[in-house]
Short mmCIF file of C-alpha atoms and ligand atoms in Angstrom, two decimals:
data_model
loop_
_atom_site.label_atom_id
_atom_site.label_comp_id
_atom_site.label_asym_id
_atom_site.label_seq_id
_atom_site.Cartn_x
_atom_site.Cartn_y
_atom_site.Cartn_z
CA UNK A 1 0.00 0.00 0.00
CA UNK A 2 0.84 3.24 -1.05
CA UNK A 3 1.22 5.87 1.88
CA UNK A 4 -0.56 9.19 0.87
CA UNK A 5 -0.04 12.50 3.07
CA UNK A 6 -1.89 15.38 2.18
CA UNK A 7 -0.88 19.21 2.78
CA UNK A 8 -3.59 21.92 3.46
CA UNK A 9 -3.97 25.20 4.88
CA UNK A 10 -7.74 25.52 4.27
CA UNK A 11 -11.16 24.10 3.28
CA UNK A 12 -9.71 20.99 2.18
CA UNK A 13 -12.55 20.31 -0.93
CA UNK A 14 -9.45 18.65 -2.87
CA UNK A 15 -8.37 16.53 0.03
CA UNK A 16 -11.62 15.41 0.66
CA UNK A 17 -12.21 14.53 -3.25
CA UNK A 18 -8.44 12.50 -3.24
CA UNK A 19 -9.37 10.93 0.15
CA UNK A 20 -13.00 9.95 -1.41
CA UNK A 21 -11.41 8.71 -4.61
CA UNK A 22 -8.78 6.75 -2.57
CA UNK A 23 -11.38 4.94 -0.50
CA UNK A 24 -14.18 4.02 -3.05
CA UNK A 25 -11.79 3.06 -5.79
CA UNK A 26 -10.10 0.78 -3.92
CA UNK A 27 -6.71 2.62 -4.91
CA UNK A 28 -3.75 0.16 -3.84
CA UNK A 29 -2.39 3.29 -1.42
CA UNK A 30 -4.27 4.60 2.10
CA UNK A 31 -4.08 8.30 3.16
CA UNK A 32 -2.19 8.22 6.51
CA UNK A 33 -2.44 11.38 7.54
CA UNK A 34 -3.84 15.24 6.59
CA UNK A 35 -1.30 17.94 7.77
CA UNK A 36 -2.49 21.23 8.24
CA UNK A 37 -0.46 24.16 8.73
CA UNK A 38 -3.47 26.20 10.41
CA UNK A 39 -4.85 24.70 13.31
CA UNK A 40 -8.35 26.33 12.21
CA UNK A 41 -8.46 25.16 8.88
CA UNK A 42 -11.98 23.86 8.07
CA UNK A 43 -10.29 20.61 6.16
CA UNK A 44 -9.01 19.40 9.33
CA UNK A 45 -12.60 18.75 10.73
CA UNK A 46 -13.55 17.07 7.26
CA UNK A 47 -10.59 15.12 7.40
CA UNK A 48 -11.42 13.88 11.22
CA UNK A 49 -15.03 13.24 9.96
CA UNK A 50 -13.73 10.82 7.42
CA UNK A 51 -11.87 9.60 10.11
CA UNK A 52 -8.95 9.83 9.01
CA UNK A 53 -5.37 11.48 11.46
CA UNK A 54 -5.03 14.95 11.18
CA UNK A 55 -1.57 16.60 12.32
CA UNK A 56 -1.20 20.44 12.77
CA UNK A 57 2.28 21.96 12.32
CA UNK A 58 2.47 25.84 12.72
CA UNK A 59 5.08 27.62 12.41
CA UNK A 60 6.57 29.30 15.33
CA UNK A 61 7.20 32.62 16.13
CA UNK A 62 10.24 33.75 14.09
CA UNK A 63 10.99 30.40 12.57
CA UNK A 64 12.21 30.16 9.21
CA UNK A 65 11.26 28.66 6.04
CA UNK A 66 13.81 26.21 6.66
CA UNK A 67 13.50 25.71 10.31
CA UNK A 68 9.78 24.63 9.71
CA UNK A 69 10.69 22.41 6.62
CA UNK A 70 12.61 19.98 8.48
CA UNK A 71 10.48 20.24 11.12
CA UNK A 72 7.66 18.49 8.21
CA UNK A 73 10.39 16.79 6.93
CA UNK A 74 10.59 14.90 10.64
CA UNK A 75 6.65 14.26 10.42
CA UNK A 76 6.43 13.01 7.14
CA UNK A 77 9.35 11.04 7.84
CA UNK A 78 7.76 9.38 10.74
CA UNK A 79 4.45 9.07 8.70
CA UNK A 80 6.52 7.23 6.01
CA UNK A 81 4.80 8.96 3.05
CA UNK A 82 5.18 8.02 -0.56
CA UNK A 83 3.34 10.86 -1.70
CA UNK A 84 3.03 14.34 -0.10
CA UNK A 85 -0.48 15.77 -2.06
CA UNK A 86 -0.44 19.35 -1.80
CA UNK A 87 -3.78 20.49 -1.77
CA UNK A 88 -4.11 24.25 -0.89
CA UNK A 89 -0.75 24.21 1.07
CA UNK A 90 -0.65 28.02 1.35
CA UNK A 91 3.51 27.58 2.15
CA UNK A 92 6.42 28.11 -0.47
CA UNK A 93 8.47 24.85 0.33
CA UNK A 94 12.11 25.52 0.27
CA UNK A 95 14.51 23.78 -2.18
CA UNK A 96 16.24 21.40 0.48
CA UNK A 97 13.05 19.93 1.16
CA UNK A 98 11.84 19.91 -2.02
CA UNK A 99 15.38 18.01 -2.98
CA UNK A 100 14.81 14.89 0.33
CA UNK A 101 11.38 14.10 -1.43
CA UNK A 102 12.36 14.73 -5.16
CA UNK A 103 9.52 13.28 -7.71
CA UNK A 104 7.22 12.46 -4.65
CA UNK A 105 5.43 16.02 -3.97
CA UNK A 106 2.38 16.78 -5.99
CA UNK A 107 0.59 19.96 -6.32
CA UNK A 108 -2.98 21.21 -7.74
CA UNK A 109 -3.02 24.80 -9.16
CA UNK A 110 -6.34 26.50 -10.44
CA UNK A 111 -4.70 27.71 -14.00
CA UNK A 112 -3.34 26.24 -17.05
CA UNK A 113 0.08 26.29 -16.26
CA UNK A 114 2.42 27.72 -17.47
CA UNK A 115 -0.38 30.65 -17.76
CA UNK A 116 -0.55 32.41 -14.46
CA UNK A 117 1.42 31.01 -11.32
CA UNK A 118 0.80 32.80 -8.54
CA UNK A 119 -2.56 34.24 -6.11
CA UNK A 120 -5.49 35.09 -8.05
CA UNK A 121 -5.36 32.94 -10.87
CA UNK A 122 -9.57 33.53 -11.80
CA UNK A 123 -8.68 37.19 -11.89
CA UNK A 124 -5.75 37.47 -13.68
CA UNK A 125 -7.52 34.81 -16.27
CA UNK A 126 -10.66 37.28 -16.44
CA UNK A 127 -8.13 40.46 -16.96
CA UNK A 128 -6.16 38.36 -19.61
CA UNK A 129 -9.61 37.70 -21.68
CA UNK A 130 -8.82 34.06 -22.24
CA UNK A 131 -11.29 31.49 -23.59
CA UNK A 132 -10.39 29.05 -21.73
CA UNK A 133 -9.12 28.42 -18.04
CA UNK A 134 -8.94 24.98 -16.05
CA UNK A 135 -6.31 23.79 -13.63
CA UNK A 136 -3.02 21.87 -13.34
CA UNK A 137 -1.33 18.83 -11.11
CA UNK A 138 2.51 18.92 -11.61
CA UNK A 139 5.54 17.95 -10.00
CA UNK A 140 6.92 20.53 -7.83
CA UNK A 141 10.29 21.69 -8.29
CA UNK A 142 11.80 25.17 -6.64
CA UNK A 143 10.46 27.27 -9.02
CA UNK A 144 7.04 28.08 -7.76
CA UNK A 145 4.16 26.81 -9.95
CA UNK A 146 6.28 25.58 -12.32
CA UNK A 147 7.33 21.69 -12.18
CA UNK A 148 6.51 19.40 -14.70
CA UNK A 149 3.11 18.82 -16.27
CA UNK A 150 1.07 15.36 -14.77
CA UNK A 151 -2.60 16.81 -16.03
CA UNK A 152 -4.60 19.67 -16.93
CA UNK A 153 -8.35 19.45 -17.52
CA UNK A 154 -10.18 22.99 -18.90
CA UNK A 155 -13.24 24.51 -19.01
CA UNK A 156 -14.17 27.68 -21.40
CA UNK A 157 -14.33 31.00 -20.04
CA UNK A 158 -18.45 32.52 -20.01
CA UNK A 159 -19.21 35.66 -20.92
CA UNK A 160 -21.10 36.41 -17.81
CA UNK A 161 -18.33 34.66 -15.59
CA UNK A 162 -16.75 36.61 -12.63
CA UNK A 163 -14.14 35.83 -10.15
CA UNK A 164 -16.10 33.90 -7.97
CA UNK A 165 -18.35 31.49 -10.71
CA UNK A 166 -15.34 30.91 -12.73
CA UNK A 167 -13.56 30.04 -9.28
CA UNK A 168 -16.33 27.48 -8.65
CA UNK A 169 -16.43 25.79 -11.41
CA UNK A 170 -12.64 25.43 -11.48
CA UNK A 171 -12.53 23.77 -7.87
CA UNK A 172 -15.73 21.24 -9.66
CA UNK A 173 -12.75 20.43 -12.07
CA UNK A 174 -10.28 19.90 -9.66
CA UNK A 175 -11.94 17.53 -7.73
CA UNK A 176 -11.91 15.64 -11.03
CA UNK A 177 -8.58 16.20 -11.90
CA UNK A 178 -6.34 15.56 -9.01
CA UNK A 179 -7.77 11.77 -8.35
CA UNK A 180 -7.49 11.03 -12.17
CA UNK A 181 -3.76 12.44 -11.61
CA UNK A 182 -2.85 10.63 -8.20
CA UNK A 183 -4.56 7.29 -10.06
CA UNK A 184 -1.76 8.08 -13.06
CA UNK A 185 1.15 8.39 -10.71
CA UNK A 186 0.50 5.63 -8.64
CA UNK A 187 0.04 3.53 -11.33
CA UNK A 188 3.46 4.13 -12.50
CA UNK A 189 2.48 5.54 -15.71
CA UNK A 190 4.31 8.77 -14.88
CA UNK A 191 7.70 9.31 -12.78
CA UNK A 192 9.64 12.41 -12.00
CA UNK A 193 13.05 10.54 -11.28
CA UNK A 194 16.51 12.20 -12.11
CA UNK A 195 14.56 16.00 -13.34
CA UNK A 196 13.13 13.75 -16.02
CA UNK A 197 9.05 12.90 -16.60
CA UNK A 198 9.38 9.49 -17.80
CA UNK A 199 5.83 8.44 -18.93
CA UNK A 200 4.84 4.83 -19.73
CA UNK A 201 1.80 4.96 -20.63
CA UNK A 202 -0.46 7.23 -23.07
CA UNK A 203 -0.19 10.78 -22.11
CA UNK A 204 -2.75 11.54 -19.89
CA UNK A 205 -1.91 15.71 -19.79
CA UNK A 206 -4.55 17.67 -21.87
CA UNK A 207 -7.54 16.18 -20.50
CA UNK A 208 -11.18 17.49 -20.74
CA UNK A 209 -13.91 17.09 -18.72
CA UNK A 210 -17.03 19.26 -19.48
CA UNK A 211 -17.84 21.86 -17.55
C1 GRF B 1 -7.53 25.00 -4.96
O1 GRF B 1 -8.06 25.89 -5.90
C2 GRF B 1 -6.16 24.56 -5.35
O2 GRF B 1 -5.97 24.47 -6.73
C3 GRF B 1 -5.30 25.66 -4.80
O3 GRF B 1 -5.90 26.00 -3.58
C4 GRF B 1 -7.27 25.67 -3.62
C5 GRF B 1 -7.55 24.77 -2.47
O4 GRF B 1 -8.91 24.51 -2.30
N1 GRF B 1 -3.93 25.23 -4.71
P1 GRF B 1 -9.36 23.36 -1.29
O5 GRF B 1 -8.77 23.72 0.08
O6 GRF B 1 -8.86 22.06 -1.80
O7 GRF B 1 -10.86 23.44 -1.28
#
């Protein structure tokens, strides 16, 4: 079995969709524990409803980004993850910890990478004017938002779409996305070993899912 940790900060919809997926599909891997880095995110009580261990590491006053990395480091360590699921981990994870779990940290991001890394990806795809607008799981490297590609699933942009509808029916994708992604990867379709995507399988990037 597969050991499955996922990272949030917040209302945990995309842990709860992974965690869902996990246990109804029968996925050969378990998710051991949910890590929050707020002790009042609402993901935590979803998590502990599904009754599954939550952990909660804050940071502490004055403690650096690296002081607090090997301080998750330690935990996931002692949770013996395979895969460390970001799913709105509002924390930049610094390069030495992103090098001790190379190829085994996943994160979702709400834009078609490489278009808009970064906060506010609705609004800056409303002030770009694009069609089309969907979301991203990749490999996380240093470089923020910018690892390689696993999958991307899109929706078109409406004309009467704001920040918060187009938001919406982005996170409806997501849920979609990041199982059908985590089902890839543990599969073995799809490595990250060496800075190299080594794919097995078909590609599974560029998928759609309506709307
Ligand atoms: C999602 O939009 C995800 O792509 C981004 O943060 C948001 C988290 O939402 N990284 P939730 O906590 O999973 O509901």
């Amino acid at each position: 079995m597969q050991r499955l940790v996922i990272l949030i900060s917040g209302q945990g919809s995309n842990m709860l969709a992974l965690a869902q997926a996990c246990r109804q599909e029968n996925w050969p891997a378990g998710v051991v524990a949910v890590v929050s880095n707020r002790p009042q995110a609402a993901g935590l009580v979803k998590a502990r409803e599904m009754g599954l261990r939550t952990e909660v590491l804050e940071a502490l006053p004055g403690e650096t980004r690296e002081a607090y990395d090997r301080r998750l480091a330690e935990l996931l360590g002692a949770l013996q993850a395979d895969w460390i699921l970001l799913a709105g981990f509002m924390r930049i994870l610094s390069a030495p910890f992103i090098a001790q779990f190379a190829g085994r940290i996943i994160n979702i991001h709400p834009s078609l990478l490489p278009a808009f890394p970064g906060l506010h990806t609705h609004r800056q795809a409303l002030a770009a004017g694009v069609t089309r607008h969907g979301a991203t799981v990749h490999f996380v490297i240093p470089a923020l938002d910018a690892g390689p590609i696993i999958a991307q699933a899109s929706l078109p942009v409406l004309s009467g779409d704001d920040e918060a509808s187009l938001a919406t029916r982005v996170l409806a994708l997501e849920h979609q996305l990041y199982p059908e992604a985590v089902r890839t990867l543990l599969s073995g379709a799809v490595r990250f070993t060496g800075g190299e995507v080594v794919r097995s399988g078909p590609p599974s990037n560029s998928q759609e899912f309506s709307p």
